[in-house]
Short mmCIF file of C-alpha atoms in Angstrom, two decimals:
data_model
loop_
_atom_site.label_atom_id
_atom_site.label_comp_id
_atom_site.label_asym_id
_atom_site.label_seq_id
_atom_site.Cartn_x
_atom_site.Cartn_y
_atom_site.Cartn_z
CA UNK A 13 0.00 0.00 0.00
CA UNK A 14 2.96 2.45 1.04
CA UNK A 15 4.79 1.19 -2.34
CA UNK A 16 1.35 2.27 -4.18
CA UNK A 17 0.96 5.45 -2.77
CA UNK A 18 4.86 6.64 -3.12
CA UNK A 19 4.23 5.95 -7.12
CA UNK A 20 1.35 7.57 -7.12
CA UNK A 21 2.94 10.48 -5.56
CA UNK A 22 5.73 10.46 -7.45
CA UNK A 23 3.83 10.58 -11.12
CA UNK A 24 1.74 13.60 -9.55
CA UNK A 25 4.59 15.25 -8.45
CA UNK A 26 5.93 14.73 -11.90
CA UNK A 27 2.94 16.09 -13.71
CA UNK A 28 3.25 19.02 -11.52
CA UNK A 29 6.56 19.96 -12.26
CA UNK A 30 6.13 19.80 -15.93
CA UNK A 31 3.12 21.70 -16.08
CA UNK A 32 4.58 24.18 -13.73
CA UNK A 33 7.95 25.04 -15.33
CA UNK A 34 7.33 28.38 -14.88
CA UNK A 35 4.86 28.92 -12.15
CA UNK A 36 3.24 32.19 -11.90
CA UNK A 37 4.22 35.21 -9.53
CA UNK A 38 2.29 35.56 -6.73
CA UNK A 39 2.99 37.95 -3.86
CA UNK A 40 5.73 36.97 -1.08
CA UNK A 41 2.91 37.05 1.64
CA UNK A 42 0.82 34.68 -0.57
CA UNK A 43 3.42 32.29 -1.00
CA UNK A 44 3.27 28.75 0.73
CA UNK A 45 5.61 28.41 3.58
CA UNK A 46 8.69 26.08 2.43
CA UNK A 47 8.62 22.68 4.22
CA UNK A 48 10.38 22.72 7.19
CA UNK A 49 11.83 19.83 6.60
CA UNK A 50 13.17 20.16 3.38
CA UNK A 51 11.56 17.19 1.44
CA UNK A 52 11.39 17.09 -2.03
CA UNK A 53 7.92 17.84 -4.17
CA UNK A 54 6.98 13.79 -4.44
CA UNK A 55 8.00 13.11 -0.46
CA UNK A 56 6.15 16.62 0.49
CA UNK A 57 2.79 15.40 -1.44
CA UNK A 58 3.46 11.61 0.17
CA UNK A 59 3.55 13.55 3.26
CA UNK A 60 0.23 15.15 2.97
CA UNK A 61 -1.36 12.29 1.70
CA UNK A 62 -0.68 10.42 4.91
CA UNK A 63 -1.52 13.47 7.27
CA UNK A 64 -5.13 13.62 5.16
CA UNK A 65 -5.45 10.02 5.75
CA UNK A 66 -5.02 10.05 9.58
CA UNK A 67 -7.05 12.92 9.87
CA UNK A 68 -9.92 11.07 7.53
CA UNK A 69 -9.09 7.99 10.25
CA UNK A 70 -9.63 10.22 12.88
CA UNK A 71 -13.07 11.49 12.07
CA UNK A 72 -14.38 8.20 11.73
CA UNK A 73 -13.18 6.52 14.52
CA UNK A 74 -14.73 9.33 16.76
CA UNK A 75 -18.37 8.57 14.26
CA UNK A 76 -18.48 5.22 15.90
CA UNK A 77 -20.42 4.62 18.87
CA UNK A 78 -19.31 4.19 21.97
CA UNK A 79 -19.55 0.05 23.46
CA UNK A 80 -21.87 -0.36 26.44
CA UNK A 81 -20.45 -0.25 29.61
CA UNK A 82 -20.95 -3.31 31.88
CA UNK A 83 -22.05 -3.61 35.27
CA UNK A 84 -19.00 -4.64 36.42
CA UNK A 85 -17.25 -1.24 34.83
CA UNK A 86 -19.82 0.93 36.68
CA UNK A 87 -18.18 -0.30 39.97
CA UNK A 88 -15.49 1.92 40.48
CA UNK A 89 -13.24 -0.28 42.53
CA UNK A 90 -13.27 -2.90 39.23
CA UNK A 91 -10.80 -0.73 38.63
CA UNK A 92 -8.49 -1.00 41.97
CA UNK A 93 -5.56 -3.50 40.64
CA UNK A 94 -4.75 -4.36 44.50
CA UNK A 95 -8.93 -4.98 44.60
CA UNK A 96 -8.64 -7.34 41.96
CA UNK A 97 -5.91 -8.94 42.49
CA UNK A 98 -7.27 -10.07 46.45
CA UNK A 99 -10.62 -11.43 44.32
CA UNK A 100 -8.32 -14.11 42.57
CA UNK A 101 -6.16 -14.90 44.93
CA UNK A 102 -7.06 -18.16 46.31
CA UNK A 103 -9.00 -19.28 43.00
CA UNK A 104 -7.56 -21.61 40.81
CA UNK A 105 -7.33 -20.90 37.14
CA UNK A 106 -10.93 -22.05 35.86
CA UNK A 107 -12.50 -20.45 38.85
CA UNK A 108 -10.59 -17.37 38.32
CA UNK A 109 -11.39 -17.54 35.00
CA UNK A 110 -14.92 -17.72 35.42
CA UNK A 111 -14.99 -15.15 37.88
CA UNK A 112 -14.01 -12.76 35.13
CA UNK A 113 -17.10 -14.12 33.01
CA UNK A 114 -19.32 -13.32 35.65
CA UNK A 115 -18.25 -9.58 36.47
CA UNK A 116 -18.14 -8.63 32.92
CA UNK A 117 -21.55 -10.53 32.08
CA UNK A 118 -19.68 -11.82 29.24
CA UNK A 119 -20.43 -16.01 30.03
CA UNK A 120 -20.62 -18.68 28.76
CA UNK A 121 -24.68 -19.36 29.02
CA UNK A 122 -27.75 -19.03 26.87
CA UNK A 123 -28.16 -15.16 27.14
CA UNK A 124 -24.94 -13.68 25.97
CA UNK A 125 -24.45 -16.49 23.48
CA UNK A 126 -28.02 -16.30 21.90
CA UNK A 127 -26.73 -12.13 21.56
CA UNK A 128 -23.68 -12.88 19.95
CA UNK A 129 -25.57 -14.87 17.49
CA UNK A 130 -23.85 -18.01 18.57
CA UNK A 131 -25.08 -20.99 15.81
CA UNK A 132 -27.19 -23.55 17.64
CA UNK A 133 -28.55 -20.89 20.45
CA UNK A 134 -31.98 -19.98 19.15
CA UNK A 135 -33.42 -18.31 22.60
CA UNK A 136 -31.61 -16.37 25.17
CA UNK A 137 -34.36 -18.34 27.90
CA UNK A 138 -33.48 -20.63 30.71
CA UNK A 139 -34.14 -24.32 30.10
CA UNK A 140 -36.90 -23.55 33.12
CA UNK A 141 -38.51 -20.91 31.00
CA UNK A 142 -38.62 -18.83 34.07
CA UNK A 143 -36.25 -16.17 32.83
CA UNK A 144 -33.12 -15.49 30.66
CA UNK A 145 -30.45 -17.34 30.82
CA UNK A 146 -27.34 -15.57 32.98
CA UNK A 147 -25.55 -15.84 35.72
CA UNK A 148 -27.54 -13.90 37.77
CA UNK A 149 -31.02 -16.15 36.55
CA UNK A 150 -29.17 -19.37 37.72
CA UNK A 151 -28.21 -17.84 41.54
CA UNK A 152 -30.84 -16.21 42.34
CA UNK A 153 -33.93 -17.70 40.52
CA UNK A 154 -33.57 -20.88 38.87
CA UNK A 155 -35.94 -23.12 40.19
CA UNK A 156 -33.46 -25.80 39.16
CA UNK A 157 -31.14 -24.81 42.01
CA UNK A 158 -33.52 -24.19 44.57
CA UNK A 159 -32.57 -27.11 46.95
CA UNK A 160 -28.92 -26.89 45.88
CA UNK A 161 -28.90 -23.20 46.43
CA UNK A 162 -29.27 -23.02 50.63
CA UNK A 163 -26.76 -26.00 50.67
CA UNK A 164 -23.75 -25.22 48.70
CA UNK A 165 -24.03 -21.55 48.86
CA UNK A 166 -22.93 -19.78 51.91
CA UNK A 167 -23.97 -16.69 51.30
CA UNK A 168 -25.94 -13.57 53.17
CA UNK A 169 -29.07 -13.92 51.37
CA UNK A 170 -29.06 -12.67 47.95
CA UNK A 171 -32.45 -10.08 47.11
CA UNK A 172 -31.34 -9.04 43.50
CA UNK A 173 -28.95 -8.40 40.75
CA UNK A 174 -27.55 -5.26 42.66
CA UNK A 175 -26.88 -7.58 45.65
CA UNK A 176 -25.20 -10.19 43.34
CA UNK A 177 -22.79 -7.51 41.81
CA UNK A 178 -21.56 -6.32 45.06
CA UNK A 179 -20.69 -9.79 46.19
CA UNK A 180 -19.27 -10.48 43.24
CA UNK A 181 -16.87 -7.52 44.17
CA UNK A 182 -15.92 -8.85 47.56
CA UNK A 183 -12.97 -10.42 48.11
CA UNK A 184 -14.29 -12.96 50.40
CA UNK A 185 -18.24 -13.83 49.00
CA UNK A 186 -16.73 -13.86 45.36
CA UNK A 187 -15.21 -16.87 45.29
CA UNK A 188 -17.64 -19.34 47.37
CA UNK A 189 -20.16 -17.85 43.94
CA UNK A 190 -17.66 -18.87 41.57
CA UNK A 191 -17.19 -22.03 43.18
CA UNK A 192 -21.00 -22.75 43.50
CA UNK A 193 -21.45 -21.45 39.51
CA UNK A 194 -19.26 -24.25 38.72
CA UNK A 195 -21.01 -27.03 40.82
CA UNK A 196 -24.09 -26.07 39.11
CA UNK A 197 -22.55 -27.60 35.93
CA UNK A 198 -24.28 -24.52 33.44
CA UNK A 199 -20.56 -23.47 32.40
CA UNK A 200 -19.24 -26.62 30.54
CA UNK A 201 -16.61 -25.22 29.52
CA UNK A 202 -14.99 -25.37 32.81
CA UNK A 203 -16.80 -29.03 33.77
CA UNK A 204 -13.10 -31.03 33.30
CA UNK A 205 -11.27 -28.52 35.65
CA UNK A 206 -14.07 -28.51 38.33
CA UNK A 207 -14.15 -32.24 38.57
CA UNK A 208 -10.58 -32.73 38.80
CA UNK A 209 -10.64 -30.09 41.52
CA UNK A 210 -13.06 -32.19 43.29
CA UNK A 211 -10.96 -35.38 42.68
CA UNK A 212 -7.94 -33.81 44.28
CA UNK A 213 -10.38 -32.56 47.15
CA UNK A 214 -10.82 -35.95 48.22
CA UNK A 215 -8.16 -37.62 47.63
CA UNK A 216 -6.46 -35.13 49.69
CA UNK A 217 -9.08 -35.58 52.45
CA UNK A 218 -8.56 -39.36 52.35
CA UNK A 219 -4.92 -39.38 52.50
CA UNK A 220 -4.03 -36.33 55.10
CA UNK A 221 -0.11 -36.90 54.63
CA UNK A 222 -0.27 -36.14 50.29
CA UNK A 223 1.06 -32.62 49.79
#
C-alpha cells in the first residue's frame, strides 16, 4: 500500500513539475511556507497524503459509537488493581477464569451467546422458562437450584442483581459464587477442571499426609 501510494505520488509530483515550469508570480505574503523539513515535491505530497489520511481515520473513529459499559465497569473499585488482584487470589485458574465471566456478564450461558448470534442458540431463555439465561437467573432464581442453592451456597441472602454484583466484588463472597457457579454444571466449559478439583479434594481428604 505504502509502495502504491509513493508511485502515485511520485507521477503527480511529476505532472506538476512539468506543467509548472514556470509557475506564476504571486505575492511573497501569498506564498506557501517552504517545508520545514526540506523534502522534495513527491515526499512533500506523500507527506500530505498520509496526514489527510489520519485525519480522515480520525473522524471516523470518533463517528463510531461508543460500546456499552458493563455492570462490572460501573463499579469503580473494578478498577483497583490491588482490589482485583485479592478477588483471585485463592482461586484456581478455571475459577478465576470464570470469575471474570461473571463480572463482565460476558459467560458462557444461553443469554450472551443467543446475543452474539452463537449458531445452535436460538433463545436467550433458561431451560426452566422462568427467565433469561445468565448468571444472575441461575443464583438467584432458577428453580433448578432451589434445593442446591441453601446448601452449597454460603452466602448472606441474595435479594437481586444489585446484591449479586456487590458480592461479586468482595474479596471474600466472590469466590464461594464462583465455586457454586461451577457445581451447578451450566458453564461446561470449565466441567473437566471442576471435577478434577473435586478429585484432588478428596483424595487429599482421604490421604491427610499427600502434599
Amino acid at each position: 500500500m505504502a509502495e502504491r501510494i509513493r508511485q502515485a505520488c511520485t507521477t503527480v509530483a511529476n505532472h506538476l513539475r512539468r506543467r509548472q515550469r514556470r509557475p506564476p508570480f504571486t505575492p511573497f505574503q501569498d506564498r506557501p511556507a517552504p517545508d520545514p523539513d526540506g523534502l522534495p515535491p513527491d515526499k512533500i505530497l506523500e507527506k500530505e497524503w498520509k496526514e489527510r489520511w489520519h485525519r480522515e481515520r480520525a473522524k471516523a473513529r470518533a463517528r463510531r459509537p461508543q460500546r456499552s459499559i458493563t455492570a462490572a465497569e460501573q463499579n469503580p473499585s473494578f478498577h483497583s488493581t490491588g482490589k482485583i488482584v485479592r478477588l483471585h487470589e485463592s482461586l484456581m485458574k478455571h475459577e478465576s477464569a470464570a470469575l471474570i465471566q461473571m463480572r463482565t456478564e460476558k459467560i458462557g450461558l444461553r443469554k450472551f451467546l443467543f446475543y452474539r448470534q452463537v449458531p445452535d442458540v436460538d433463545s436467550p431463555m433458561c431451560e426452566c422458562w422462568e427467565g433469561t439465561d445468565d448468571h444472575y437467573h441461575v443464583i438467584l432464581d432458577c428453580p433448578t437450584f432451589a434445593q442446591l442453592r441453601p446448601i452449597h451456597l454460603p452466602v448472606a441472602p441474595l435479594r437481586d442483581r444489585r446484591d449479586l454484583r456487590t458480592a461479586l466484588d468482595n474479596p471474600k463472597l466472590a469466590p464461594l459464587l464462583v465455586q457454586w457457579m461451577l457445581r451447578t454444571g451450566r458453564l461446561q466449559q470449565f466441567s473437566l477442571a471442576t471435577e478434577l478439583k473435586e478429585r484432588w479434594e478428596e483424595e487429599a481428604a482421604a490421604d491427610p499426609t499427600q502434599d
